[in-house]
Coordinates of C-alpha atoms in Angstrom, one line a residue:
M1 CA -7.5 5.8 -26.3
K2 CA -7.0 2.1 -27.5
I3 CA -8.9 -0.1 -25.4
S4 CA -7.2 -3.6 -26.8
L5 CA -3.4 -4.1 -26.0
S6 CA -1.1 -4.5 -28.7
P7 CA 0.5 -7.8 -29.7
D8 CA 3.7 -6.9 -27.7
E9 CA 1.6 -6.1 -24.8
V10 CA -0.4 -9.1 -24.8
A11 CA 2.6 -11.3 -25.0
F12 CA 4.1 -9.1 -21.9
R13 CA 0.8 -9.8 -20.0
D14 CA 0.9 -13.5 -20.8
E15 CA 4.4 -13.8 -19.6
L16 CA 3.6 -12.0 -16.3
R17 CA 0.4 -14.1 -15.9
N18 CA 2.4 -17.3 -16.4
F19 CA 5.0 -16.3 -13.9
Y20 CA 2.8 -15.1 -11.1
R21 CA 0.8 -18.4 -11.3
T22 CA 3.9 -20.7 -11.3
E23 CA 6.5 -19.1 -9.5
I24 CA 4.8 -17.5 -6.5
P25 CA 3.9 -20.3 -4.2
A26 CA 0.0 -21.2 -4.6
D27 CA -0.5 -21.7 -0.7
I28 CA 0.5 -17.8 -0.5
R29 CA -1.5 -16.8 -3.2
E30 CA -4.8 -19.0 -1.9
R31 CA -4.2 -17.5 1.6
F32 CA -4.0 -13.7 0.3
K33 CA -6.8 -14.3 -2.1
Y34 CA -9.4 -15.5 0.7
G35 CA -8.3 -13.0 3.3
H36 CA -6.3 -15.0 5.6
E37 CA -3.5 -13.2 7.6
L38 CA -0.1 -13.5 5.8
S39 CA 2.9 -14.1 8.0
R40 CA 6.1 -11.9 7.7
E41 CA 7.8 -15.0 6.2
D42 CA 5.1 -15.2 3.5
I43 CA 5.4 -11.5 2.6
V44 CA 9.1 -11.8 2.7
R45 CA 9.2 -14.9 0.4
S46 CA 6.7 -13.4 -2.1
H47 CA 8.6 -10.3 -2.4
K48 CA 12.1 -11.9 -2.7
T49 CA 10.8 -14.2 -5.5
L50 CA 9.6 -11.0 -7.4
N51 CA 13.0 -9.4 -6.8
E52 CA 15.0 -12.3 -7.9
H53 CA 13.2 -12.4 -11.1
G54 CA 13.8 -8.5 -11.4
I55 CA 10.3 -7.4 -11.2
A56 CA 9.8 -6.1 -7.6
V57 CA 10.8 -2.5 -8.3
P58 CA 10.2 -1.8 -12.1
H59 CA 9.3 2.0 -11.5
W60 CA 12.9 2.6 -9.7
P61 CA 15.8 3.7 -11.9
V62 CA 17.4 1.0 -14.0
E63 CA 20.7 1.0 -12.2
W64 CA 19.0 0.2 -9.0
G65 CA 16.8 -2.6 -10.2
G66 CA 14.1 -0.9 -12.2
K67 CA 12.9 -1.5 -15.7
D68 CA 12.6 0.9 -18.6
W69 CA 8.9 0.0 -19.1
T70 CA 6.0 1.9 -20.5
P71 CA 3.4 3.2 -18.1
M72 CA 1.2 0.6 -19.9
Q73 CA 3.6 -2.2 -19.0
R74 CA 3.7 -1.0 -15.4
H75 CA 0.0 -0.9 -15.3
I76 CA -0.1 -4.7 -16.6
W77 CA 2.6 -5.9 -14.1
Q78 CA 0.3 -4.5 -11.2
D79 CA -2.8 -5.6 -12.6
E80 CA -2.0 -9.0 -13.4
M81 CA -0.3 -9.5 -9.9
Q82 CA -3.7 -8.3 -8.3
L83 CA -5.4 -10.8 -10.6
A84 CA -3.5 -13.7 -9.7
S85 CA -3.6 -12.8 -5.9
V86 CA 0.1 -12.3 -5.4
P87 CA 1.1 -10.0 -2.5
E88 CA 2.3 -6.7 -4.1
P89 CA 6.0 -5.9 -3.1
L90 CA 6.0 -4.5 0.5
T91 CA 5.0 -0.8 -0.1
F92 CA 7.3 0.8 2.6
N93 CA 10.2 -0.6 0.7
A94 CA 9.1 -0.4 -3.1
Q95 CA 6.7 2.6 -3.3
M96 CA 7.9 4.8 -0.4
V97 CA 11.4 4.9 1.0
G98 CA 13.2 3.4 -2.1
P99 CA 12.1 5.8 -4.7
V100 CA 13.0 8.8 -2.0
I101 CA 16.6 7.5 -1.6
A102 CA 17.0 7.0 -5.3
Q103 CA 15.9 10.5 -6.0
F104 CA 17.3 12.6 -3.1
G105 CA 19.9 10.4 -1.3
S106 CA 23.6 10.6 -1.5
E107 CA 25.5 8.0 -3.5
E108 CA 26.6 6.5 -0.3
L109 CA 23.1 6.1 1.0
K110 CA 22.0 4.6 -2.4
Q111 CA 24.9 2.0 -2.2
R112 CA 24.1 1.2 1.5
F113 CA 20.2 0.9 1.3
L114 CA 18.8 0.6 -2.0
P115 CA 19.9 -3.0 -2.8
P116 CA 18.6 -4.7 0.6
T117 CA 15.6 -2.4 0.3
A118 CA 14.7 -4.0 -3.2
A119 CA 15.4 -7.4 -1.8
L120 CA 13.4 -6.9 1.4
D121 CA 16.8 -7.7 3.4
I122 CA 15.5 -4.5 5.2
W123 CA 12.0 -4.1 6.2
W124 CA 11.0 -0.6 6.3
C125 CA 8.1 1.2 8.4
Q126 CA 6.9 4.7 8.1
G127 CA 7.3 7.4 10.8
F128 CA 5.0 10.2 9.8
S129 CA 1.8 10.5 11.6
E130 CA 1.6 11.5 15.2
P131 CA -1.3 11.8 17.7
D132 CA -1.6 15.5 16.7
A133 CA -0.3 15.5 13.3
G134 CA -2.1 13.0 11.1
S135 CA -4.3 15.0 8.3
D136 CA -2.0 18.1 9.4
L137 CA 1.4 16.3 9.1
A138 CA 3.2 19.5 9.1
S139 CA 2.3 19.9 12.8
L140 CA 4.5 17.0 13.9
R141 CA 6.5 17.5 16.9
T142 CA 9.0 14.6 17.0
T143 CA 12.5 16.5 17.3
A144 CA 15.9 15.6 15.9
V145 CA 18.7 17.8 17.7
R146 CA 22.3 17.9 16.2
D147 CA 24.7 16.6 18.5
G148 CA 28.3 16.2 17.0
D149 CA 27.9 13.4 14.2
S150 CA 24.5 12.4 15.3
Y151 CA 20.9 13.5 15.9
I152 CA 19.1 13.0 19.1
V153 CA 15.5 11.9 18.5
N154 CA 12.5 12.7 21.0
G155 CA 9.0 12.2 20.2
Q156 CA 6.1 9.7 19.1
K157 CA 4.7 8.4 16.0
I158 CA 1.2 6.4 15.7
W159 CA -0.5 4.4 13.2
T160 CA 2.6 2.9 12.2
T161 CA 1.8 0.0 9.9
L162 CA 3.6 -3.4 10.7
A163 CA 6.3 -1.7 12.7
Q164 CA 6.4 -5.2 14.7
Y165 CA 8.0 -6.7 11.6
A166 CA 10.3 -3.7 10.7
D167 CA 14.1 -3.5 10.7
W168 CA 14.3 0.3 10.0
I169 CA 12.1 3.2 10.1
F170 CA 12.1 6.1 7.7
C171 CA 11.1 9.0 10.1
L172 CA 10.0 12.7 9.5
V173 CA 11.7 14.8 12.3
R174 CA 11.5 18.5 13.3
T175 CA 15.2 19.9 12.9
D176 CA 14.3 23.8 13.0
P177 CA 11.7 24.4 15.4
S178 CA 12.0 28.1 14.7
A179 CA 11.3 27.9 11.0
A180 CA 8.8 30.6 9.7
K181 CA 6.7 28.0 8.2
K182 CA 6.3 24.8 9.7
Q183 CA 6.9 22.7 6.7
A184 CA 10.2 24.3 6.4
G185 CA 11.9 22.9 9.6
I186 CA 11.2 19.1 8.9
S187 CA 14.0 16.5 7.8
F188 CA 13.9 12.9 6.6
L189 CA 16.0 10.4 9.0
L190 CA 16.5 6.9 8.7
F191 CA 17.4 4.7 11.5
D192 CA 17.2 1.1 13.0
V193 CA 14.2 0.3 15.1
K194 CA 16.4 -1.6 17.6
S195 CA 18.3 1.5 18.4
P196 CA 18.3 2.2 22.2
G197 CA 15.4 4.4 23.1
V198 CA 12.9 3.1 20.5
T199 CA 9.7 1.3 21.8
I200 CA 7.1 -0.2 19.8
R201 CA 3.7 -0.7 21.2
P202 CA 0.9 -2.5 19.2
I203 CA -2.7 -1.0 19.0
K204 CA -5.7 -3.3 18.8
L205 CA -8.0 -2.2 15.7
I206 CA -11.6 -2.4 15.3
D207 CA -11.2 -5.7 13.4
G208 CA -9.3 -7.3 16.4
G209 CA -6.0 -7.2 14.6
Y210 CA -2.6 -5.6 15.4
E211 CA -1.8 -4.1 12.1
V212 CA -0.5 -0.6 13.5
N213 CA 1.5 0.5 16.3
E214 CA 2.7 3.5 18.4
V215 CA 6.3 4.3 18.4
F216 CA 8.0 6.2 21.1
F217 CA 11.6 7.7 20.8
E218 CA 13.6 8.6 24.0
N219 CA 17.1 10.2 23.3
V220 CA 17.4 7.8 20.4
R221 CA 20.8 8.5 18.8
V222 CA 21.0 8.6 15.1
P223 CA 24.1 9.0 13.0
A224 CA 24.0 12.1 10.8
D225 CA 25.1 10.3 7.8
Q226 CA 21.5 8.6 7.8
L227 CA 19.8 12.0 6.9
V228 CA 18.2 11.9 3.4
G229 CA 19.2 15.0 1.3
E230 CA 19.3 18.2 3.0
E231 CA 18.5 19.0 6.5
N232 CA 15.2 20.8 6.6
M233 CA 14.0 19.6 3.3
G234 CA 12.1 16.6 4.4
W235 CA 8.7 18.1 3.5
T236 CA 9.8 18.2 -0.2
Y237 CA 10.8 14.4 0.0
A238 CA 7.4 13.5 2.1
K239 CA 5.3 15.0 -0.8
F240 CA 7.3 13.1 -3.4
L241 CA 6.9 9.9 -1.2
L242 CA 3.0 10.6 -0.8
G243 CA 2.6 10.7 -4.4
N244 CA 4.3 7.4 -5.0
E245 CA 2.0 5.8 -2.2
R246 CA -1.0 6.7 -4.0
T247 CA 0.1 4.5 -7.1
G248 CA -1.9 1.3 -7.2
I249 CA -4.5 2.2 -4.7
T250 CA -7.3 2.1 -7.3
G251 CA -7.1 -1.8 -6.8
V252 CA -9.2 -2.7 -9.9
G253 CA -7.7 -6.3 -9.9
R254 CA -8.0 -6.9 -6.1
T255 CA -11.9 -5.8 -6.4
K256 CA -12.2 -8.2 -9.3
V257 CA -11.1 -11.1 -7.3
K258 CA -13.2 -10.1 -4.5
L259 CA -16.4 -10.0 -6.5
G260 CA -15.5 -13.3 -8.0
I261 CA -15.2 -14.8 -4.4
A262 CA -18.4 -13.1 -3.5
K263 CA -20.2 -14.8 -6.4
E264 CA -18.7 -18.2 -5.5
Y265 CA -20.0 -17.7 -2.0
A266 CA -23.3 -16.4 -3.3
A267 CA -23.8 -19.6 -5.4
Q268 CA -23.3 -21.8 -2.2
T269 CA -26.0 -19.7 -0.2
K270 CA -29.6 -20.8 -0.2
S271 CA -32.2 -18.4 -0.9
G272 CA -35.9 -19.3 -1.2
T273 CA -36.0 -22.2 -3.7
G274 CA -32.6 -21.4 -5.4
T275 CA -29.5 -19.6 -4.4
L276 CA -28.5 -16.2 -3.6
L277 CA -26.8 -15.7 -6.8
E278 CA -30.0 -16.6 -8.8
D279 CA -31.9 -14.0 -6.7
P280 CA -32.9 -11.1 -9.4
L281 CA -32.2 -8.2 -6.8
F282 CA -28.8 -9.7 -5.6
A283 CA -28.0 -10.4 -9.4
A284 CA -28.6 -6.9 -10.0
R285 CA -26.5 -5.6 -7.3
I286 CA -23.6 -7.7 -8.7
A287 CA -24.2 -6.3 -12.1
E288 CA -24.2 -2.8 -10.6
L289 CA -20.8 -3.4 -9.1
E290 CA -19.3 -5.0 -12.1
N291 CA -20.4 -2.2 -14.3
E292 CA -19.0 0.5 -12.0
L293 CA -15.7 -1.6 -11.8
L294 CA -15.4 -1.6 -15.7
A295 CA -16.0 2.1 -15.8
L296 CA -13.2 2.6 -13.4
E297 CA -11.1 0.3 -15.2
L298 CA -11.6 2.1 -18.5
T299 CA -10.7 5.4 -16.6
Q300 CA -7.7 3.9 -15.3
L301 CA -6.3 2.8 -18.6
R302 CA -7.2 6.3 -19.9
V303 CA -5.2 8.1 -17.1
V304 CA -2.4 5.3 -17.9
S305 CA -2.4 5.9 -21.7
N306 CA -2.0 9.7 -21.0
S307 CA 0.7 9.6 -18.6
S308 CA 3.7 9.0 -20.9
D309 CA 4.9 12.8 -20.2
G310 CA 5.5 11.8 -16.7
K311 CA 3.3 14.6 -15.4
P312 CA 0.6 14.0 -12.6
N313 CA -2.9 13.4 -14.0
P314 CA -5.7 14.9 -11.7
A315 CA -7.8 12.1 -12.9
S316 CA -5.8 10.0 -10.5
S317 CA -8.0 11.4 -7.7
V318 CA -10.8 10.1 -9.5
L319 CA -9.1 6.7 -9.5
K320 CA -8.3 6.8 -5.7
L321 CA -11.7 8.1 -4.7
R322 CA -13.9 5.5 -6.7
G323 CA -11.4 2.7 -6.2
S324 CA -11.4 2.9 -2.6
E325 CA -15.2 3.1 -2.5
L326 CA -15.6 0.0 -4.6
Q327 CA -13.1 -1.8 -2.5
Q328 CA -15.4 -1.1 0.5
A329 CA -18.6 -2.1 -1.6
A330 CA -17.0 -5.5 -2.3
T331 CA -16.4 -6.2 1.4
E332 CA -19.9 -5.1 2.4
L333 CA -21.2 -7.5 -0.2
L334 CA -19.4 -10.3 1.5
V335 CA -20.8 -9.4 4.7
D336 CA -24.3 -9.4 3.3
I337 CA -23.6 -12.8 1.8
A338 CA -22.5 -14.2 5.2
G339 CA -25.5 -12.7 7.0
Q340 CA -25.7 -13.8 10.9
D341 CA -22.6 -16.3 9.9
A342 CA -20.3 -13.0 9.9
L343 CA -21.1 -12.6 13.6
P344 CA -18.7 -15.1 15.0
V345 CA -15.1 -14.3 14.6
G346 CA -12.5 -16.9 15.4
A347 CA -14.8 -19.4 16.8
D348 CA -13.5 -22.7 15.6
E349 CA -16.4 -24.5 17.7
I350 CA -19.2 -22.8 15.8
A351 CA -20.6 -24.0 12.4
S352 CA -20.3 -20.6 10.7
P353 CA -17.9 -20.9 7.9
G354 CA -14.4 -19.5 8.3
W355 CA -14.8 -17.1 5.2
A356 CA -17.9 -15.8 6.8
Q357 CA -16.3 -15.1 10.0
R358 CA -13.5 -13.2 8.2
S359 CA -16.0 -11.0 6.4
G360 CA -16.9 -9.0 9.3
P361 CA -13.1 -7.9 10.2
A362 CA -12.3 -7.5 6.6
Y363 CA -15.2 -5.2 6.2
L364 CA -14.3 -3.1 9.2
N365 CA -10.6 -3.1 8.1
Y366 CA -11.4 -1.7 4.5
R367 CA -12.9 1.4 6.2
K368 CA -9.5 2.7 6.0
T369 CA -9.2 2.7 2.1
T370 CA -11.2 6.1 1.9
I371 CA -8.8 7.7 4.5
Y372 CA -5.1 6.6 3.6
G373 CA -3.4 7.9 0.6
G374 CA -5.4 11.0 0.6
S375 CA -8.9 11.0 2.1
S376 CA -12.1 11.0 0.1
E377 CA -12.7 14.5 1.2
V378 CA -9.2 15.6 -0.1
Q379 CA -9.9 13.9 -3.5
R380 CA -13.1 15.7 -3.9
T381 CA -11.6 18.9 -3.3
I382 CA -8.7 18.1 -5.8
I383 CA -11.4 16.8 -8.4
A384 CA -13.4 20.2 -7.9
S385 CA -10.6 22.6 -8.3
T386 CA -8.3 20.8 -11.2
I387 CA -10.9 19.0 -13.2
L388 CA -14.1 21.0 -12.6
G389 CA -12.6 24.2 -12.2
L390 CA -14.8 25.0 -9.3

């Protein structure tokens, strides 16, 4: 593996680096960097800026807005975006439903949905998990019964991220309850969340936020031409989507930024006669995390450089596993720096700094990173069987 970039790749990186820091509004990047909640308008504005310059969905087919980039160029595109604290293109659109429609949808569906999906003129949410079908997604119970030119949908979804902002939902539904294998009777439907019979209810999380929702369907009528691909083939499309979802979860660039912020605050925190950053034990902890992050980054570069054949690399499970753990370690570090100042949350009248008050909720929120996109337990099983041959 070549660790250094080629001259062309350096030029490509520098062009993106300049673009991210000059074209994406500084106020959005600043809020995102320091963990402030972004509004729907912030996310749309950033995404649309990327799309207007043709770099919101580079991994899509070229005819639908993609770029004929190498795997290394795609890696640089994402890594530099994270280092510049640019909100990444909305994952439900860019990584999930867009590639599924491009790969499996009819020409009519592609024409109708791909341009507004790339431009974020439609905000999508994901209707997969259910109260009794999370890790065992194939056990889902939401039904879609054909009725003339429509499907009638009944059931419930849960943990639907940012559904409160969404316009449409891509939804796994059971269309053949009598299928011999439960995976075989599932279809992939698209519909407007403002359709009669759709109810969205927020769920308050442990960090105090309302990031996810319950979604209920009561006799929701969905036009049959909004079925993606073939009826009862939804499980195949879902596996394709979940493979795309894991792209970028490693988050090396994001974790680098968090460690930089931790060092910034540690340098302002008194410890003995100096600062926390000068404390030998704390400095050793920082150094250990930076070394582990460097090892992960080199592993990621090795995976990227060996992915030109387009085949899945089992080492991606190592990236997801270790990347999510280091993201959690960085949030834990910030809570430790904040100390007792992390205890108040949203308390303007208390002297505790705002960054310290945000560190606790961020730490709690990041517990999810070792669950979504394939839990750590699942990744260890994959590593054991496909890499170690156990």
